mmCIF file of C-alpha atoms in Angstrom:
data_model
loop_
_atom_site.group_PDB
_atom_site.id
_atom_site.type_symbol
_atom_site.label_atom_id
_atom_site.label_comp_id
_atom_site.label_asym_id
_atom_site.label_seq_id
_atom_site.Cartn_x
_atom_site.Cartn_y
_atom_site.Cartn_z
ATOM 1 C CA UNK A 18 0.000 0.000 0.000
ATOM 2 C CA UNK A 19 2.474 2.565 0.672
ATOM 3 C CA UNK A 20 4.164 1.945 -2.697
ATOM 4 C CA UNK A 21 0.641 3.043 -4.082
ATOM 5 C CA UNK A 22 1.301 6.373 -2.128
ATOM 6 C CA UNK A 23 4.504 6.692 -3.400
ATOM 7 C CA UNK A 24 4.164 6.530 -7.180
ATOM 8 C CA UNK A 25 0.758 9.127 -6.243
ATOM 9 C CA UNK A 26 2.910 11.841 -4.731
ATOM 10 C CA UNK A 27 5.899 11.158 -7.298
ATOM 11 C CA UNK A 28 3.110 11.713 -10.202
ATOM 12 C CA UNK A 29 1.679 14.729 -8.453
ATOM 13 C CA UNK A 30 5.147 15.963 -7.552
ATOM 14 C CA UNK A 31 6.605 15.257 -11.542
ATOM 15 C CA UNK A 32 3.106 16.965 -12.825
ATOM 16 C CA UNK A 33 3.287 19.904 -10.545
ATOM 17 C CA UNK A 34 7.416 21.024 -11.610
ATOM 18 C CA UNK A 35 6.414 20.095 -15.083
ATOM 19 C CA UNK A 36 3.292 23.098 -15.017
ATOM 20 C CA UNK A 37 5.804 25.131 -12.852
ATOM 21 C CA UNK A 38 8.996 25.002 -15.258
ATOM 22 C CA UNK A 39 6.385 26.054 -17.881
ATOM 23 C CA UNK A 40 4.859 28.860 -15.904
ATOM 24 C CA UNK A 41 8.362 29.801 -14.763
ATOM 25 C CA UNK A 42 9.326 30.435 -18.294
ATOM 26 C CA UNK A 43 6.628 32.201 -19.350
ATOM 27 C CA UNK A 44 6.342 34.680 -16.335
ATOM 28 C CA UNK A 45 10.070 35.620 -16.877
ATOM 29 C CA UNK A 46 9.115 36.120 -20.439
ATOM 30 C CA UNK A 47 6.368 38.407 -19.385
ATOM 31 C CA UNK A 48 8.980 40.163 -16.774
ATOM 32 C CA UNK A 49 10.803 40.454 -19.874
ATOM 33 C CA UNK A 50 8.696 42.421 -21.694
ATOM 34 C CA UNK A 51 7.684 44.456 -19.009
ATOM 35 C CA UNK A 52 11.276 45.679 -18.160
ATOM 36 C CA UNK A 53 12.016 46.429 -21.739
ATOM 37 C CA UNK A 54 8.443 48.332 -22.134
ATOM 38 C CA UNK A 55 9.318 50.399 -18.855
ATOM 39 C CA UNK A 56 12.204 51.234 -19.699
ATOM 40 C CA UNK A 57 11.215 52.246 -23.530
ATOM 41 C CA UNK A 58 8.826 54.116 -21.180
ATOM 42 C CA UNK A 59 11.566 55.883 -19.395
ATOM 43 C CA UNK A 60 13.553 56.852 -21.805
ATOM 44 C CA UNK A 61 10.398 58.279 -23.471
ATOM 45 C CA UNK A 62 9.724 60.670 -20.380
ATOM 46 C CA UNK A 63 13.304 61.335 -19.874
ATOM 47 C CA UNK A 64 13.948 62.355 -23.303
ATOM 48 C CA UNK A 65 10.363 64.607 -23.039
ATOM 49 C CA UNK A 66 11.766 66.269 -19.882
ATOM 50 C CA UNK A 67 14.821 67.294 -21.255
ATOM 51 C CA UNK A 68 13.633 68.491 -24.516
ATOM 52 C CA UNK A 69 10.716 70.613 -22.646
ATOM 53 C CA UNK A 70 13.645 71.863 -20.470
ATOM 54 C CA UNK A 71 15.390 72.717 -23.469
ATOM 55 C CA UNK A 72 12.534 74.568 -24.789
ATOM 56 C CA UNK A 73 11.629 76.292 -21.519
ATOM 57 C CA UNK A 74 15.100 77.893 -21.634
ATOM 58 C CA UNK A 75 14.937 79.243 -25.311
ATOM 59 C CA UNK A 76 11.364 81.258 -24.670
ATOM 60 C CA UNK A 77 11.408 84.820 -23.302
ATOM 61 C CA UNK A 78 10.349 85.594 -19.848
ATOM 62 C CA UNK A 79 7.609 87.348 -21.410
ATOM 63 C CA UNK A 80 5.672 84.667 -22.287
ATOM 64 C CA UNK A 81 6.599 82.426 -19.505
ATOM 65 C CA UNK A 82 5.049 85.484 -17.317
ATOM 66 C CA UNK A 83 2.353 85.735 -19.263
ATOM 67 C CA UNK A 84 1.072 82.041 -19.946
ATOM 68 C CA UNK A 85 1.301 82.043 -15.996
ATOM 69 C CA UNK A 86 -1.954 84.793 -16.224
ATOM 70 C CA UNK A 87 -4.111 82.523 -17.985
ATOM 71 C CA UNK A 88 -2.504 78.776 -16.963
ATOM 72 C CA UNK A 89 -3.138 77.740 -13.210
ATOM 73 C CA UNK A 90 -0.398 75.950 -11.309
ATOM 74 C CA UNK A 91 -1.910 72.445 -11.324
ATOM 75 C CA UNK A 92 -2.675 72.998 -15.941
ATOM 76 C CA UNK A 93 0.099 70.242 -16.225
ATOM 77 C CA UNK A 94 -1.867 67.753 -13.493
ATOM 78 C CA UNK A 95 -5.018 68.386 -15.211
ATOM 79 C CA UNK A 96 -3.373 67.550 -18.735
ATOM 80 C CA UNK A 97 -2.155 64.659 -17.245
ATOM 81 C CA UNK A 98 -5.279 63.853 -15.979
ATOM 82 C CA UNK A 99 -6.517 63.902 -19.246
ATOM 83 C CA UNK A 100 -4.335 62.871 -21.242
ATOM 84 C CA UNK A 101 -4.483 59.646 -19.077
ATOM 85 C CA UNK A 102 -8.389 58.930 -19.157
ATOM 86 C CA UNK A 103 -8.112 59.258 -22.793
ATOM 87 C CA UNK A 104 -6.270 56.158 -23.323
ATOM 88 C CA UNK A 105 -7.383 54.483 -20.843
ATOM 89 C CA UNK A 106 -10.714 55.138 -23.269
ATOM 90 C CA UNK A 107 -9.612 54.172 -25.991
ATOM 91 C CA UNK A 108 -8.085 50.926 -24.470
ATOM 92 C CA UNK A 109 -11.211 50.229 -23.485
ATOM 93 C CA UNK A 110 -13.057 50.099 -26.380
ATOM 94 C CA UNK A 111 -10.168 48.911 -28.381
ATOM 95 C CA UNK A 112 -10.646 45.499 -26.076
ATOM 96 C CA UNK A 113 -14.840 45.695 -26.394
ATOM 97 C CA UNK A 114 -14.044 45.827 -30.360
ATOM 98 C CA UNK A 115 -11.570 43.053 -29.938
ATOM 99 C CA UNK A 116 -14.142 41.114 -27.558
ATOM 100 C CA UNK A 117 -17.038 41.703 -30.247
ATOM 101 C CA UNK A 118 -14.800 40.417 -33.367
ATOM 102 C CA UNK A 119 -14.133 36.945 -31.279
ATOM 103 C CA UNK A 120 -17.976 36.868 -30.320
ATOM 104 C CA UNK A 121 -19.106 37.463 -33.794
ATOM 105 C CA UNK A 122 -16.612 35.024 -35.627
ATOM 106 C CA UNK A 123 -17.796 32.094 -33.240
ATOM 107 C CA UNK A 124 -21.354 32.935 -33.617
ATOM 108 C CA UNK A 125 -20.754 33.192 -36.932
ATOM 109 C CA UNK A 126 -19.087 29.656 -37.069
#
């Protein structure tokens, strides 16, 4: 009987590293992506920074002065703010589209 036992927990043991080498692989394939997406991300904002630091010293004080009149403090928040809910928008409905193609392809089949 304990034999039984034994070739149970060596099948469960065998099945479960099996699943986990897979999983293992993928998940550092998927930490893969993510680094090199964040840091494409990164280098993105970085290089934005430094060319709107760039441009920030080239304009007069004039106009600095007066886009302060019209601009509150918290205009680049609000962009942000946005800017942000926009995409998030559009990846919304870019996954409803994508969710309404696969429903209407099986229907359809």
């Amino acid at each position: 009987m304990p034999l039984f036992f034994v070739g149970i927990i060596a099948w469960f043991v065998s099945f479960f590293t099996e699943k986990g080498a897979a999983l293992a692989f993928r998940l550092g394939i998927i930490v893969l992506y993510l680094v090199v997406i964040l840091a494409f991300i990164a280098l993105l904002v970085s290089g934005s920074v430094s060319l709107l630091d760039g441009i920030s010293v080239s304009v007069p004080t004039e106009v600095t002065r007066v886009w302060g009149w019209f601009m509150p403090d918290n205009a680049a928040s609000c962009l942000i703010a946005i800017i942000t809910s926009r995409f998030v928008r559009f990846t919304f409905d870019m996954k409803l589209q994508i969710a309404l193609m696969k429903a209407r392809t099986t229907a359809g089949s």
